[in-house]
Amino acid sequence: MSSSFKWGIIGCGLIAPKFFQALENTGEGHVVAAASKSMRRARRIQQKLGIECAYGSYAEMLEHEKLDAVYIANTHAEHYQSAKLCFEHNLPVLVEKAFTRNEAEAEELIDLAGMKNLMLMEAMWTRFNPATVKIRELLADGAIGEVIRLKAAFGVKMPLSMKTMPWNRMYNPYLAGGALLDLGVYPLAYARMVFGRRPERIGGSAKMAWTGVDKTSEYHLDYGGGRRADLMTSFVEQRPRDAVITGTKGIITVPHFSGADRLTLTRPGGAPEVIECGANGFEHEILEFHRCLREGLTESPGMPLSETLDVMRTADALRTLWGMKYPGE
């Protein structure tokens, strides 16, 4: 496997430049082509970033370019079909979160990747940041005993005007919009990591936008024996993006948990210990993906596909509680 990976990008929205720059920062590869359903948008990102080739068709890029991997960065509703298209061209795929619209789509992609022996990973970049890696080490070492409670919020107030709102992807059910899949997967994936399994019971509530998607939602996950996670997400309310992990022997506090560079460990009888963890960014997930490719792996031990599937299953259960369904499901 080459030491310099050639990437293609599907989807030329706001997150694509972040991936492009992070890949450049790793020194391990380059984006050689970008594709959008709009040639105008593809040309715009090509000129902005200095990408060699731009395409107005996903299929055309996959047919003409010799790629090592593809980063899927279009809307949630398109992830499933885009990943399938990549598999048809025998290409490894890094899929932006949310992985798919639902569990059924996620399960099919996982099965297809397995049958073709292709690397597949959800781009849950926060999982590979140094602070998250340190938290996993602390939990595995029993630093706070058995985890009994997680509280986490991810609330942002997005500057959406009434004029643009109906077409904005956050409000658009046809694009699988809503807070749950765009932001809620962060705390849901965090809970899956912290507790190490799916919840036994799922509860929650949502404030719905007039378009039929959740704009603010809360998730209450019961793991039995008094263990629970209370999570919140919103794209219309600003909230501290903090996480507090409570165990039988201590507490881990994580400011801005999705992009933390430090954490605080507090144990009975001791002073709070601030642990500096270093910079975060997309670079860490890219390095992990490259490592997996070099070692011939088809999934990352750090972000197993079973965890991605569990998060999609939980999201489905929440939407069922709210009566929220995306068109075309």
Tab-separated table of C-alpha atoms in Angstrom:
chain	number	residue	atom	x	y	z
A	1	MET	CA	0.000	0.000	0.000
A	2	SER	CA	1.312	3.429	-0.988
A	3	SER	CA	2.573	5.782	1.719
A	4	SER	CA	0.721	8.632	-0.021
A	5	PHE	CA	-2.989	8.000	-0.392
A	6	LYS	CA	-5.083	9.438	-3.214
A	7	TRP	CA	-8.504	10.485	-1.973
A	8	GLY	CA	-11.681	11.484	-3.722
A	9	ILE	CA	-14.407	13.520	-2.025
A	10	ILE	CA	-18.122	13.018	-2.629
A	11	GLY	CA	-20.004	16.127	-1.559
A	12	CYS	CA	-18.586	19.649	-1.701
A	13	GLY	CA	-20.237	21.328	1.279
A	14	LEU	CA	-18.754	23.096	4.285
A	15	ILE	CA	-17.095	20.058	5.841
A	16	ALA	CA	-15.117	19.028	2.737
A	17	PRO	CA	-12.472	21.792	3.088
A	18	LYS	CA	-11.875	20.765	6.708
A	19	PHE	CA	-11.149	17.220	5.589
A	20	PHE	CA	-8.938	18.472	2.754
A	21	GLN	CA	-6.788	20.551	5.107
A	22	ALA	CA	-6.575	17.816	7.734
A	23	LEU	CA	-5.427	15.311	5.109
A	24	GLU	CA	-2.744	17.747	3.963
A	25	ASN	CA	-1.661	18.192	7.584
A	26	THR	CA	-1.074	14.454	7.995
A	27	GLY	CA	1.447	14.416	5.152
A	28	GLU	CA	0.069	11.017	4.167
A	29	GLY	CA	-2.125	11.846	1.209
A	30	HIS	CA	-3.918	14.295	-1.025
A	31	VAL	CA	-7.414	14.936	-2.329
A	32	VAL	CA	-7.016	14.491	-6.081
A	33	ALA	CA	-10.677	14.809	-7.083
A	34	ALA	CA	-13.952	16.212	-5.774
A	35	ALA	CA	-17.448	15.405	-7.006
A	36	SER	CA	-20.795	17.085	-6.507
A	37	LYS	CA	-24.180	16.768	-8.165
A	38	SER	CA	-23.555	20.388	-9.115
A	39	MET	CA	-20.574	20.966	-11.407
A	40	ARG	CA	-20.616	24.597	-10.348
A	41	ARG	CA	-20.120	23.634	-6.713
A	42	ALA	CA	-17.420	21.113	-7.603
A	43	ARG	CA	-15.559	23.752	-9.630
A	44	ARG	CA	-15.834	26.223	-6.775
A	45	ILE	CA	-14.187	23.901	-4.256
A	46	GLN	CA	-11.618	22.823	-6.843
A	47	GLN	CA	-10.516	26.416	-7.344
A	48	LYS	CA	-10.631	27.253	-3.637
A	49	LEU	CA	-8.502	24.292	-2.548
A	50	GLY	CA	-6.408	23.647	-5.647
A	51	ILE	CA	-7.797	20.164	-6.256
A	52	GLU	CA	-6.673	18.656	-9.548
A	53	CYS	CA	-10.031	17.396	-10.869
A	54	ALA	CA	-13.689	18.310	-10.374
A	55	TYR	CA	-16.737	16.317	-11.426
A	56	GLY	CA	-20.455	17.028	-11.626
A	57	SER	CA	-21.213	13.330	-11.147
A	58	TYR	CA	-20.161	10.939	-8.390
A	59	ALA	CA	-20.082	7.986	-10.785
A	60	GLU	CA	-17.926	9.857	-13.292
A	61	MET	CA	-15.272	10.563	-10.673
A	62	LEU	CA	-15.193	6.943	-9.551
A	63	GLU	CA	-14.934	5.707	-13.129
A	64	HIS	CA	-12.149	8.054	-14.223
A	65	GLU	CA	-9.941	8.470	-11.153
A	66	LYS	CA	-7.487	5.977	-9.662
A	67	LEU	CA	-8.306	6.429	-5.988
A	68	ASP	CA	-7.196	4.706	-2.804
A	69	ALA	CA	-10.207	5.839	-0.756
A	70	VAL	CA	-13.294	8.039	-0.818
A	71	TYR	CA	-14.573	10.456	1.816
A	72	ILE	CA	-18.364	10.789	1.696
A	73	ALA	CA	-19.399	14.267	2.824
A	74	ASN	CA	-22.794	14.869	1.238
A	75	THR	CA	-26.129	14.935	3.108
A	76	HIS	CA	-27.157	12.101	5.435
A	77	ALA	CA	-29.848	10.946	3.033
A	78	GLU	CA	-27.230	10.354	0.317
A	79	HIS	CA	-24.638	8.438	2.340
A	80	TYR	CA	-26.150	5.014	1.724
A	81	GLN	CA	-26.322	5.253	-2.075
A	82	SER	CA	-22.957	7.024	-2.301
A	83	ALA	CA	-21.190	4.330	-0.273
A	84	LYS	CA	-22.817	1.585	-2.350
A	85	LEU	CA	-21.550	3.284	-5.488
A	86	CYS	CA	-18.026	3.318	-4.071
A	87	PHE	CA	-18.253	-0.366	-3.206
A	88	GLU	CA	-19.238	-1.105	-6.807
A	89	HIS	CA	-15.859	0.385	-7.741
A	90	ASN	CA	-14.090	-1.599	-4.984
A	91	LEU	CA	-13.089	1.482	-3.022
A	92	PRO	CA	-12.644	1.857	0.766
A	93	VAL	CA	-14.955	4.444	2.277
A	94	LEU	CA	-14.894	6.922	5.154
A	95	VAL	CA	-18.503	8.028	5.702
A	96	GLU	CA	-19.310	11.271	7.502
A	97	LYS	CA	-21.616	11.012	10.455
A	98	ALA	CA	-24.453	10.410	10.687
A	99	PHE	CA	-23.488	7.176	8.952
A	100	THR	CA	-26.865	6.656	7.253
A	101	ARG	CA	-30.514	7.586	7.767
A	102	ASN	CA	-31.318	4.423	9.703
A	103	GLU	CA	-30.161	1.053	10.986
A	104	ALA	CA	-31.304	-0.887	7.907
A	105	GLU	CA	-29.154	1.206	5.575
A	106	ALA	CA	-26.186	0.967	7.942
A	107	GLU	CA	-26.510	-2.798	8.226
A	108	GLU	CA	-26.598	-3.234	4.462
A	109	LEU	CA	-23.480	-1.115	3.960
A	110	ILE	CA	-21.634	-3.081	6.626
A	111	ASP	CA	-22.643	-6.361	4.977
A	112	LEU	CA	-21.588	-5.127	1.527
A	113	ALA	CA	-18.208	-3.943	2.784
A	114	GLY	CA	-17.694	-7.300	4.460
A	115	MET	CA	-18.555	-9.252	1.323
A	116	LYS	CA	-16.123	-7.168	-0.728
A	117	ASN	CA	-13.461	-7.107	2.000
A	118	LEU	CA	-13.333	-3.300	1.889
A	119	MET	CA	-12.438	-0.855	4.640
A	120	LEU	CA	-15.466	1.031	5.972
A	121	MET	CA	-15.528	3.518	8.837
A	122	GLU	CA	-17.806	6.205	10.188
A	123	ALA	CA	-16.037	9.572	10.355
A	124	MET	CA	-16.659	9.991	14.078
A	125	TRP	CA	-13.560	12.161	14.336
A	126	THR	CA	-13.996	12.828	18.050
A	127	ARG	CA	-13.356	9.152	18.836
A	128	PHE	CA	-9.697	9.463	17.830
A	129	ASN	CA	-8.859	12.773	19.480
A	130	PRO	CA	-6.231	12.513	22.244
A	131	ALA	CA	-8.696	13.499	24.990
A	132	THR	CA	-11.123	10.753	23.998
A	133	VAL	CA	-8.309	8.213	23.760
A	134	LYS	CA	-7.233	9.209	27.288
A	135	ILE	CA	-10.788	8.853	28.605
A	136	ARG	CA	-11.018	5.343	27.204
A	137	GLU	CA	-7.743	4.478	28.905
A	138	LEU	CA	-8.961	5.863	32.242
A	139	LEU	CA	-12.228	3.938	32.016
A	140	ALA	CA	-10.456	0.714	31.043
A	141	ASP	CA	-8.067	1.130	33.987
A	142	GLY	CA	-10.965	1.638	36.410
A	143	ALA	CA	-9.854	5.165	37.318
A	144	ILE	CA	-13.398	6.128	38.356
A	145	GLY	CA	-14.703	2.640	39.076
A	146	GLU	CA	-17.889	1.516	37.365
A	147	VAL	CA	-19.590	4.175	35.250
A	148	ILE	CA	-23.072	4.917	36.549
A	149	ARG	CA	-23.995	8.217	34.894
A	150	LEU	CA	-23.258	10.273	31.809
A	151	LYS	CA	-24.543	13.775	31.195
A	152	ALA	CA	-23.713	15.443	27.896
A	153	ALA	CA	-25.121	18.229	25.760
A	154	PHE	CA	-24.443	19.494	22.268
A	155	GLY	CA	-26.422	22.659	21.644
A	156	VAL	CA	-25.647	25.287	19.037
A	157	LYS	CA	-27.688	28.196	17.765
A	158	MET	CA	-27.281	28.177	14.018
A	159	PRO	CA	-27.782	31.465	12.141
A	160	LEU	CA	-30.703	30.392	9.976
A	161	SER	CA	-33.027	33.038	8.568
A	162	MET	CA	-36.716	32.460	7.909
A	163	LYS	CA	-36.007	33.118	4.236
A	164	THR	CA	-33.498	30.292	3.841
A	165	MET	CA	-34.941	27.946	6.467
A	166	PRO	CA	-37.183	25.793	4.222
A	167	TRP	CA	-34.213	24.854	2.022
A	168	ASN	CA	-31.611	24.481	4.753
A	169	ARG	CA	-30.521	20.867	5.219
A	170	MET	CA	-31.057	21.083	8.983
A	171	TYR	CA	-34.787	21.620	8.469
A	172	ASN	CA	-35.220	19.451	5.389
A	173	PRO	CA	-36.726	15.997	6.068
A	174	TYR	CA	-35.876	14.882	2.520
A	175	LEU	CA	-32.205	15.348	3.431
A	176	ALA	CA	-32.666	13.524	6.781
A	177	GLY	CA	-32.373	16.841	8.593
A	178	GLY	CA	-32.861	17.538	12.277
A	179	ALA	CA	-30.733	17.765	15.395
A	180	LEU	CA	-30.676	14.010	16.015
A	181	LEU	CA	-28.623	12.908	13.015
A	182	ASP	CA	-26.577	16.066	12.638
A	183	LEU	CA	-25.566	16.674	16.263
A	184	GLY	CA	-27.214	14.001	18.393
A	185	VAL	CA	-24.947	11.254	17.108
A	186	TYR	CA	-22.079	12.877	19.034
A	187	PRO	CA	-23.521	12.271	22.529
A	188	LEU	CA	-25.124	8.981	21.436
A	189	ALA	CA	-21.772	7.650	20.223
A	190	TYR	CA	-20.166	8.971	23.412
A	191	ALA	CA	-22.650	7.031	25.529
A	192	ARG	CA	-21.997	3.882	23.496
A	193	MET	CA	-18.274	4.317	24.143
A	194	VAL	CA	-18.618	5.097	27.854
A	195	PHE	CA	-21.002	2.267	28.738
A	196	GLY	CA	-19.664	-0.198	26.187
A	197	ARG	CA	-23.038	-1.477	25.036
A	198	ARG	CA	-26.531	-0.572	23.860
A	199	PRO	CA	-29.042	0.755	26.390
A	200	GLU	CA	-31.710	-1.571	27.749
A	201	ARG	CA	-34.422	1.088	27.604
A	202	ILE	CA	-34.676	4.270	25.573
A	203	GLY	CA	-36.719	7.379	26.303
A	204	GLY	CA	-36.689	10.911	25.052
A	205	SER	CA	-38.576	13.922	23.808
A	206	ALA	CA	-38.280	16.364	20.939
A	207	LYS	CA	-39.350	19.857	19.966
A	208	MET	CA	-40.266	19.609	16.323
A	209	ALA	CA	-39.773	22.192	13.602
A	210	TRP	CA	-42.713	22.898	11.313
A	211	THR	CA	-40.968	20.800	8.647
A	212	GLY	CA	-41.323	17.673	10.791
A	213	VAL	CA	-37.758	17.252	12.046
A	214	ASP	CA	-36.450	17.720	15.587
A	215	LYS	CA	-34.802	21.053	16.336
A	216	THR	CA	-34.143	20.244	20.007
A	217	SER	CA	-34.185	16.749	21.474
A	218	GLU	CA	-33.374	14.911	24.683
A	219	TYR	CA	-32.348	11.284	25.073
A	220	HIS	CA	-32.607	9.208	28.240
A	221	LEU	CA	-30.781	5.898	27.989
A	222	ASP	CA	-31.178	3.298	30.734
A	223	TYR	CA	-28.432	0.674	31.038
A	224	GLY	CA	-29.927	-1.125	34.024
A	225	GLY	CA	-28.803	-1.236	37.639
A	226	GLY	CA	-29.152	2.523	38.034
A	227	ARG	CA	-26.786	3.265	35.155
A	228	ARG	CA	-28.053	5.928	32.752
A	229	ALA	CA	-27.161	8.604	30.228
A	230	ASP	CA	-29.025	11.906	29.956
A	231	LEU	CA	-28.215	13.644	26.705
A	232	MET	CA	-29.421	16.747	24.896
A	233	THR	CA	-28.894	18.272	21.474
A	234	SER	CA	-30.201	21.291	19.588
A	235	PHE	CA	-29.467	23.502	16.617
A	236	VAL	CA	-31.594	26.393	17.909
A	237	GLU	CA	-30.339	26.597	21.532
A	238	GLN	CA	-26.797	27.348	22.637
A	239	ARG	CA	-25.692	24.985	25.422
A	240	PRO	CA	-22.306	24.164	26.962
A	241	ARG	CA	-20.950	21.167	25.052
A	242	ASP	CA	-19.720	19.467	28.193
A	243	ALA	CA	-19.770	15.869	29.345
A	244	VAL	CA	-19.663	14.580	32.913
A	245	ILE	CA	-18.900	10.898	33.448
A	246	THR	CA	-19.699	9.771	36.987
A	247	GLY	CA	-18.350	6.525	38.367
A	248	THR	CA	-18.456	4.728	41.690
A	249	LYS	CA	-14.953	6.026	42.507
A	250	GLY	CA	-14.708	9.376	40.786
A	251	ILE	CA	-15.785	11.798	38.078
A	252	ILE	CA	-14.363	12.769	34.688
A	253	THR	CA	-15.395	16.212	33.445
A	254	VAL	CA	-14.851	16.987	29.772
A	255	PRO	CA	-15.361	20.587	28.597
A	256	HIS	CA	-16.524	20.802	24.985
A	257	PHE	CA	-16.470	17.002	24.803
A	258	SER	CA	-16.729	16.778	21.021
A	259	GLY	CA	-13.485	18.700	20.573
A	260	ALA	CA	-11.831	18.553	23.982
A	261	ASP	CA	-8.108	19.092	24.491
A	262	ARG	CA	-8.195	18.527	28.259
A	263	LEU	CA	-10.212	16.806	30.968
A	264	THR	CA	-10.492	16.878	34.738
A	265	LEU	CA	-10.304	13.765	36.906
A	266	THR	CA	-11.755	14.093	40.409
A	267	ARG	CA	-11.631	11.330	43.008
A	268	PRO	CA	-12.840	11.287	46.629
A	269	GLY	CA	-10.357	12.898	48.986
A	270	GLY	CA	-8.171	14.234	46.204
A	271	ALA	CA	-7.793	17.530	44.400
A	272	PRO	CA	-9.139	17.763	40.846
A	273	GLU	CA	-6.461	16.698	38.355
A	274	VAL	CA	-6.440	18.561	35.040
A	275	ILE	CA	-5.038	16.388	32.264
A	276	GLU	CA	-3.845	18.193	29.136
A	277	CYS	CA	-4.308	15.971	26.101
A	278	GLY	CA	-3.200	17.942	23.048
A	279	ALA	CA	-4.784	19.171	19.859
A	280	ASN	CA	-7.859	17.672	18.271
A	281	GLY	CA	-8.982	17.552	14.656
A	282	PHE	CA	-9.827	15.371	11.676
A	283	GLU	CA	-6.162	14.396	11.357
A	284	HIS	CA	-6.475	11.634	13.950
A	285	GLU	CA	-9.323	9.796	12.212
A	286	ILE	CA	-7.512	10.063	8.870
A	287	LEU	CA	-4.328	8.602	10.346
A	288	GLU	CA	-6.376	5.744	11.803
A	289	PHE	CA	-8.046	5.082	8.454
A	290	HIS	CA	-4.659	5.002	6.723
A	291	ARG	CA	-3.288	2.644	9.374
A	292	CYS	CA	-6.181	0.274	8.789
A	293	LEU	CA	-5.598	0.357	5.030
A	294	ARG	CA	-1.902	-0.405	5.441
A	295	GLU	CA	-2.639	-3.311	7.774
A	296	GLY	CA	-5.364	-4.734	5.553
A	297	LEU	CA	-8.145	-4.151	8.089
A	298	THR	CA	-11.768	-3.723	7.029
A	299	GLU	CA	-12.835	-1.788	10.129
A	300	SER	CA	-11.225	0.250	12.863
A	301	PRO	CA	-10.857	-1.243	16.355
A	302	GLY	CA	-11.223	2.335	17.630
A	303	MET	CA	-14.586	2.889	15.943
A	304	PRO	CA	-16.042	-0.579	15.287
A	305	LEU	CA	-18.921	-0.900	12.862
A	306	SER	CA	-20.917	-2.622	15.614
A	307	GLU	CA	-20.893	0.677	17.544
A	308	THR	CA	-21.975	2.632	14.478
A	309	LEU	CA	-24.837	0.175	14.038
A	310	ASP	CA	-25.847	0.471	17.698
A	311	VAL	CA	-26.017	4.271	17.440
A	312	MET	CA	-28.214	4.075	14.342
A	313	ARG	CA	-30.475	1.571	16.135
A	314	THR	CA	-30.835	3.933	19.091
A	315	ALA	CA	-31.569	6.868	16.776
A	316	ASP	CA	-34.266	4.791	15.059
A	317	ALA	CA	-35.838	3.986	18.425
A	318	LEU	CA	-35.921	7.667	19.364
A	319	ARG	CA	-37.530	8.649	16.076
A	320	THR	CA	-40.138	5.937	16.567
A	321	LEU	CA	-40.984	7.451	19.969
A	322	TRP	CA	-41.447	10.853	18.338
A	323	GLY	CA	-43.281	9.606	15.256
A	324	MET	CA	-40.545	11.093	13.084
A	325	LYS	CA	-39.916	9.446	9.720
A	326	TYR	CA	-37.888	10.595	6.733
A	327	PRO	CA	-39.502	10.575	3.278
A	328	GLY	CA	-38.511	7.501	1.302
A	329	GLU	CA	-37.801	5.250	4.286
